[in-house]
Amino acid sequence: EHTTSKYTQMMYINLGSAVISSSTLLLSGKVGSALGFAAAHPAFVTDAGMLSAAAVGGQWFIYSQVKEFGALVFAATMN
């Protein structure tokens, strides 16, 4: 039986997403324009941070529900 905690799972999933997103931004050559946009629109940075915090909260609840009650209950909840 695996003993990986839900926090470790969340860290690896989010780290993988960050690597993929950063790589895509770097390979497309749009890092400068993305940072320029963020600098020109400070409210964007605040809104993106709040959206990210909400996503982490939702992810934590999903992992908690699956761990406590199983995938079937989560699937029924989502339907």
Tab-separated table of N, CA, C and O in Angstrom:
chain	number	residue	atom	x	y	z
A	1	GLU	N	0.849	-1.177	0.000
A	1	GLU	CA	0.000	0.000	0.000
A	1	GLU	C	0.893	1.238	0.000
A	1	GLU	O	1.879	1.314	0.702
A	2	HIS	N	0.494	2.233	-0.784
A	2	HIS	CA	1.256	3.472	-0.873
A	2	HIS	C	0.946	4.362	0.323
A	2	HIS	O	-0.172	4.394	0.821
A	3	THR	N	1.941	5.096	0.764
A	3	THR	CA	1.743	5.975	1.911
A	3	THR	C	1.975	7.437	1.566
A	3	THR	O	2.279	8.242	2.424
A	4	THR	N	1.837	7.791	0.295
A	4	THR	CA	2.020	9.176	-0.119
A	4	THR	C	0.870	10.014	0.424
A	4	THR	O	-0.298	9.688	0.228
A	5	SER	N	1.208	11.106	1.095
A	5	SER	CA	0.158	11.946	1.668
A	5	SER	C	-0.505	12.787	0.577
A	5	SER	O	0.055	12.991	-0.508
A	6	LYS	N	-1.686	13.290	0.888
A	6	LYS	CA	-2.388	14.119	-0.095
A	6	LYS	C	-1.632	15.417	-0.355
A	6	LYS	O	-1.681	15.963	-1.446
A	7	TYR	N	-0.876	15.895	0.633
A	7	TYR	CA	-0.107	17.119	0.444
A	7	TYR	C	1.053	16.889	-0.527
A	7	TYR	O	1.346	17.744	-1.363
A	8	THR	N	1.687	15.726	-0.420
A	8	THR	CA	2.770	15.392	-1.344
A	8	THR	C	2.220	15.213	-2.753
A	8	THR	O	2.825	15.677	-3.729
A	9	GLN	N	1.080	14.578	-2.887
A	9	GLN	CA	0.457	14.405	-4.195
A	9	GLN	C	0.123	15.761	-4.808
A	9	GLN	O	0.388	15.994	-5.998
A	10	MET	N	-0.452	16.648	-4.017
A	10	MET	CA	-0.790	17.975	-4.512
A	10	MET	C	0.464	18.732	-4.941
A	10	MET	O	0.464	19.410	-5.972
A	11	MET	N	1.543	18.596	-4.155
A	11	MET	CA	2.776	19.288	-4.495
A	11	MET	C	3.315	18.816	-5.843
A	11	MET	O	3.678	19.630	-6.686
A	12	TYR	N	3.342	17.490	-6.058
A	12	TYR	CA	3.882	16.976	-7.311
A	12	TYR	C	2.994	17.330	-8.508
A	12	TYR	O	3.500	17.661	-9.580
A	13	ILE	N	1.693	17.269	-8.348
A	13	ILE	CA	0.785	17.639	-9.440
A	13	ILE	C	0.973	19.114	-9.797
A	13	ILE	O	1.096	19.481	-10.971
A	14	ASN	N	1.002	19.978	-8.785
A	14	ASN	CA	1.143	21.412	-9.046
A	14	ASN	C	2.539	21.763	-9.549
A	14	ASN	O	2.691	22.658	-10.389
A	15	LEU	N	3.558	21.070	-9.073
A	15	LEU	CA	4.912	21.296	-9.574
A	15	LEU	C	5.005	20.896	-11.052
A	15	LEU	O	5.596	21.616	-11.854
A	16	GLY	N	4.395	19.776	-11.410
A	16	GLY	CA	4.371	19.354	-12.812
A	16	GLY	C	3.649	20.361	-13.689
A	16	GLY	O	4.114	20.688	-14.790
A	17	SER	N	2.539	20.882	-13.208
A	17	SER	CA	1.803	21.899	-13.969
A	17	SER	C	2.627	23.166	-14.135
A	17	SER	O	2.627	23.782	-15.209
A	18	ALA	N	3.333	23.561	-13.087
A	18	ALA	CA	4.169	24.759	-13.161
A	18	ALA	C	5.314	24.570	-14.152
A	18	ALA	O	5.637	25.490	-14.918
A	19	VAL	N	5.899	23.390	-14.168
A	19	VAL	CA	6.996	23.119	-15.113
A	19	VAL	C	6.486	23.164	-16.548
A	19	VAL	O	7.103	23.770	-17.426
A	20	ILE	N	5.353	22.542	-16.797
A	20	ILE	CA	4.784	22.529	-18.148
A	20	ILE	C	4.411	23.950	-18.592
A	20	ILE	O	4.728	24.369	-19.714
A	21	SER	N	3.767	24.703	-17.720
A	21	SER	CA	3.376	26.076	-18.062
A	21	SER	C	4.593	26.962	-18.304
A	21	SER	O	4.636	27.737	-19.264
A	22	SER	N	5.580	26.856	-17.424
A	22	SER	CA	6.797	27.665	-17.577
A	22	SER	C	7.555	27.290	-18.839
A	22	SER	O	8.059	28.167	-19.560
A	23	SER	N	7.641	26.001	-19.126
A	23	SER	CA	8.332	25.548	-20.334
A	23	SER	C	7.638	26.063	-21.590
A	23	SER	O	8.298	26.522	-22.531
A	24	THR	N	6.334	25.995	-21.601
A	24	THR	CA	5.576	26.490	-22.749
A	24	THR	C	5.806	27.985	-22.945
A	24	THR	O	6.006	28.459	-24.071
A	25	LEU	N	5.792	28.735	-21.844
A	25	LEU	CA	6.022	30.177	-21.925
A	25	LEU	C	7.431	30.484	-22.421
A	25	LEU	O	7.630	31.359	-23.264
A	26	LEU	N	8.414	29.743	-21.914
A	26	LEU	CA	9.798	29.964	-22.336
A	26	LEU	C	10.010	29.583	-23.799
A	26	LEU	O	10.650	30.323	-24.555
A	27	LEU	N	9.489	28.431	-24.207
A	27	LEU	CA	9.691	27.958	-25.578
A	27	LEU	C	8.970	28.818	-26.612
A	27	LEU	O	9.407	28.910	-27.757
A	28	SER	N	7.868	29.430	-26.201
A	28	SER	CA	7.149	30.295	-27.138
A	28	SER	C	7.781	31.681	-27.238
A	28	SER	O	7.439	32.456	-28.131
A	29	GLY	N	8.682	32.001	-26.312
A	29	GLY	CA	9.340	33.301	-26.332
A	29	GLY	C	8.465	34.445	-25.871
A	29	GLY	O	8.710	35.601	-26.234
A	30	LYS	N	7.465	34.160	-25.092
A	30	LYS	CA	6.518	35.183	-24.667
A	30	LYS	C	6.682	35.601	-23.205
A	30	LYS	O	5.788	36.228	-22.638
A	31	VAL	N	7.819	35.273	-22.608
A	31	VAL	CA	8.020	35.611	-21.198
A	31	VAL	C	7.971	37.119	-20.995
A	31	VAL	O	7.307	37.621	-20.075
A	32	GLY	N	8.644	37.861	-21.857
A	32	GLY	CA	8.681	39.312	-21.730
A	32	GLY	C	7.312	39.951	-21.845
A	32	GLY	O	6.961	40.831	-21.052
A	33	SER	N	6.538	39.511	-22.817
A	33	SER	CA	5.207	40.102	-22.978
A	33	SER	C	4.283	39.714	-21.827
A	33	SER	O	3.442	40.513	-21.407
A	34	ALA	N	4.462	38.504	-21.287
A	34	ALA	CA	3.641	38.086	-20.149
A	34	ALA	C	3.973	38.913	-18.908
A	34	ALA	O	3.069	39.370	-18.195
A	35	LEU	N	5.262	39.114	-18.657
A	35	LEU	CA	5.664	39.950	-17.521
A	35	LEU	C	5.270	41.408	-17.734
A	35	LEU	O	4.877	42.099	-16.777
A	36	GLY	N	5.354	41.881	-18.979
A	36	GLY	CA	4.918	43.236	-19.291
A	36	GLY	C	3.433	43.428	-19.034
A	36	GLY	O	3.010	44.460	-18.507
A	37	PHE	N	2.642	42.426	-19.408
A	37	PHE	CA	1.207	42.493	-19.161
A	37	PHE	C	0.923	42.542	-17.663
A	37	PHE	O	0.096	43.335	-17.205
A	38	ALA	N	1.619	41.688	-16.907
A	38	ALA	CA	1.413	41.670	-15.455
A	38	ALA	C	1.826	42.996	-14.826
A	38	ALA	O	1.170	43.477	-13.899
A	39	ALA	N	2.901	43.599	-15.329
A	39	ALA	CA	3.345	44.886	-14.793
A	39	ALA	C	2.365	46.006	-15.148
A	39	ALA	O	2.142	46.921	-14.356
A	40	ALA	N	1.787	45.927	-16.335
A	40	ALA	CA	0.847	46.968	-16.773
A	40	ALA	C	-0.525	46.837	-16.118
A	40	ALA	O	-1.287	47.804	-16.068
A	41	HIS	N	-0.856	45.656	-15.650
A	41	HIS	CA	-2.165	45.402	-15.048
A	41	HIS	C	-1.984	44.744	-13.678
A	41	HIS	O	-2.127	43.535	-13.528
A	42	PRO	N	-1.699	45.534	-12.638
A	42	PRO	CA	-1.446	44.959	-11.313
A	42	PRO	C	-2.650	44.207	-10.739
A	42	PRO	O	-2.478	43.273	-9.959
A	43	ALA	N	-3.845	44.585	-11.137
A	43	ALA	CA	-5.031	43.871	-10.645
A	43	ALA	C	-5.036	42.433	-11.155
A	43	ALA	O	-5.572	41.537	-10.489
A	44	PHE	N	-4.420	42.211	-12.317
A	44	PHE	CA	-4.330	40.854	-12.858
A	44	PHE	C	-3.571	39.934	-11.914
A	44	PHE	O	-3.963	38.791	-11.685
A	45	VAL	N	-2.466	40.438	-11.358
A	45	VAL	CA	-1.647	39.630	-10.453
A	45	VAL	C	-2.450	39.271	-9.203
A	45	VAL	O	-2.429	38.124	-8.748
A	46	THR	N	-3.187	40.229	-8.669
A	46	THR	CA	-4.028	39.973	-7.499
A	46	THR	C	-5.108	38.952	-7.822
A	46	THR	O	-5.320	37.999	-7.064
A	47	ASP	N	-5.789	39.144	-8.939
A	47	ASP	CA	-6.853	38.218	-9.326
A	47	ASP	C	-6.310	36.819	-9.604
A	47	ASP	O	-6.924	35.821	-9.217
A	48	ALA	N	-5.155	36.729	-10.255
A	48	ALA	CA	-4.547	35.423	-10.531
A	48	ALA	C	-4.149	34.737	-9.228
A	48	ALA	O	-4.307	33.514	-9.088
A	49	GLY	N	-3.653	35.496	-8.277
A	49	GLY	CA	-3.304	34.927	-6.970
A	49	GLY	C	-4.523	34.414	-6.229
A	49	GLY	O	-4.490	33.338	-5.619
A	50	MET	N	-5.613	35.178	-6.281
A	50	MET	CA	-6.847	34.736	-5.619
A	50	MET	C	-7.421	33.501	-6.299
A	50	MET	O	-7.900	32.576	-5.625
A	51	LEU	N	-7.370	33.459	-7.621
A	51	LEU	CA	-7.845	32.295	-8.358
A	51	LEU	C	-7.006	31.062	-8.024
A	51	LEU	O	-7.537	29.965	-7.838
A	52	SER	N	-5.702	31.253	-7.905
A	52	SER	CA	-4.815	30.147	-7.547
A	52	SER	C	-5.106	29.640	-6.142
A	52	SER	O	-5.114	28.430	-5.900
A	53	ALA	N	-5.356	30.549	-5.210
A	53	ALA	CA	-5.692	30.144	-3.841
A	53	ALA	C	-6.999	29.361	-3.809
A	53	ALA	O	-7.118	28.354	-3.099
A	54	ALA	N	-7.984	29.800	-4.575
A	54	ALA	CA	-9.250	29.080	-4.645
A	54	ALA	C	-9.070	27.697	-5.264
A	54	ALA	O	-9.678	26.720	-4.817
A	55	ALA	N	-8.206	27.605	-6.271
A	55	ALA	CA	-7.941	26.304	-6.904
A	55	ALA	C	-7.263	25.350	-5.935
A	55	ALA	O	-7.588	24.154	-5.900
A	56	VAL	N	-6.339	25.858	-5.131
A	56	VAL	CA	-5.679	25.016	-4.126
A	56	VAL	C	-6.694	24.540	-3.096
A	56	VAL	O	-6.685	23.368	-2.690
A	57	GLY	N	-7.583	25.419	-2.671
A	57	GLY	CA	-8.627	25.018	-1.722
A	57	GLY	C	-9.531	23.943	-2.294
A	57	GLY	O	-9.829	22.946	-1.636
A	58	GLY	N	-9.951	24.116	-3.534
A	58	GLY	CA	-10.785	23.104	-4.182
A	58	GLY	C	-10.061	21.787	-4.342
A	58	GLY	O	-10.627	20.713	-4.116
A	59	GLN	N	-8.786	21.858	-4.708
A	59	GLN	CA	-7.989	20.642	-4.870
A	59	GLN	C	-7.853	19.918	-3.531
A	59	GLN	O	-7.940	18.692	-3.466
A	60	TRP	N	-7.656	20.676	-2.456
A	60	TRP	CA	-7.537	20.061	-1.134
A	60	TRP	C	-8.829	19.342	-0.747
A	60	TRP	O	-8.790	18.224	-0.242
A	61	PHE	N	-9.984	19.954	-1.011
A	61	PHE	CA	-11.256	19.313	-0.690
A	61	PHE	C	-11.472	18.053	-1.526
A	61	PHE	O	-11.978	17.044	-1.030
A	62	ILE	N	-11.080	18.086	-2.790
A	62	ILE	CA	-11.223	16.905	-3.646
A	62	ILE	C	-10.358	15.769	-3.133
A	62	ILE	O	-10.824	14.634	-2.964
A	63	TYR	N	-9.094	16.039	-2.851
A	63	TYR	CA	-8.203	15.002	-2.332
A	63	TYR	C	-8.711	14.467	-0.995
A	63	TYR	O	-8.651	13.268	-0.730
A	64	SER	N	-9.199	15.355	-0.139
A	64	SER	CA	-9.719	14.925	1.161
A	64	SER	C	-10.928	14.013	1.000
A	64	SER	O	-11.038	12.987	1.675
A	65	GLN	N	-11.836	14.367	0.105
A	65	GLN	CA	-13.029	13.555	-0.096
A	65	GLN	C	-12.681	12.188	-0.662
A	65	GLN	O	-13.213	11.176	-0.220
A	66	VAL	N	-11.787	12.149	-1.635
A	66	VAL	CA	-11.398	10.867	-2.221
A	66	VAL	C	-10.698	10.006	-1.176
A	66	VAL	O	-10.949	8.801	-1.080
A	67	LYS	N	-9.844	10.603	-0.361
A	67	LYS	CA	-9.121	9.831	0.657
A	67	LYS	C	-10.063	9.299	1.736
A	67	LYS	O	-9.933	8.165	2.171
A	68	GLU	N	-11.010	10.117	2.164
A	68	GLU	CA	-11.905	9.722	3.255
A	68	GLU	C	-13.042	8.807	2.803
A	68	GLU	O	-13.410	7.875	3.514
A	69	PHE	N	-13.607	9.066	1.623
A	69	PHE	CA	-14.816	8.365	1.216
A	69	PHE	C	-14.672	7.535	-0.047
A	69	PHE	O	-15.575	6.789	-0.395
A	70	GLY	N	-13.585	7.717	-0.789
A	70	GLY	CA	-13.373	6.930	-1.998
A	70	GLY	C	-13.792	7.675	-3.256
A	70	GLY	O	-14.513	8.671	-3.225
A	71	ALA	N	-13.327	7.124	-4.373
A	71	ALA	CA	-13.569	7.758	-5.663
A	71	ALA	C	-15.039	7.690	-6.082
A	71	ALA	O	-15.530	8.568	-6.787
A	72	LEU	N	-15.740	6.650	-5.657
A	72	LEU	CA	-17.147	6.516	-6.037
A	72	LEU	C	-17.989	7.650	-5.463
A	72	LEU	O	-18.835	8.223	-6.164
A	73	VAL	N	-17.758	7.985	-4.204
A	73	VAL	CA	-18.490	9.091	-3.587
A	73	VAL	C	-18.152	10.397	-4.276
A	73	VAL	O	-19.026	11.233	-4.516
A	74	PHE	N	-16.871	10.587	-4.625
A	74	PHE	CA	-16.481	11.815	-5.323
A	74	PHE	C	-17.177	11.881	-6.688
A	74	PHE	O	-17.690	12.927	-7.074
A	75	ALA	N	-17.206	10.764	-7.416
A	75	ALA	CA	-17.868	10.755	-8.724
A	75	ALA	C	-19.351	11.066	-8.586
A	75	ALA	O	-19.922	11.810	-9.400
A	76	ALA	N	-19.983	10.529	-7.556
A	76	ALA	CA	-21.402	10.806	-7.338
A	76	ALA	C	-21.625	12.278	-6.963
A	76	ALA	O	-22.596	12.888	-7.395
A	77	THR	N	-20.701	12.831	-6.201
A	77	THR	CA	-20.798	14.246	-5.826
A	77	THR	C	-20.671	15.148	-7.057
A	77	THR	O	-21.385	16.143	-7.176
A	78	MET	N	-19.771	14.792	-7.942
A	78	MET	CA	-19.543	15.629	-9.119
A	78	MET	C	-20.686	15.503	-10.128
A	78	MET	O	-20.856	16.399	-10.962
A	79	ASN	N	-21.441	14.450	-10.066
A	79	ASN	CA	-22.583	14.313	-10.971
A	79	ASN	C	-23.764	14.927	-10.328
A	79	ASN	O	-24.612	15.486	-10.659
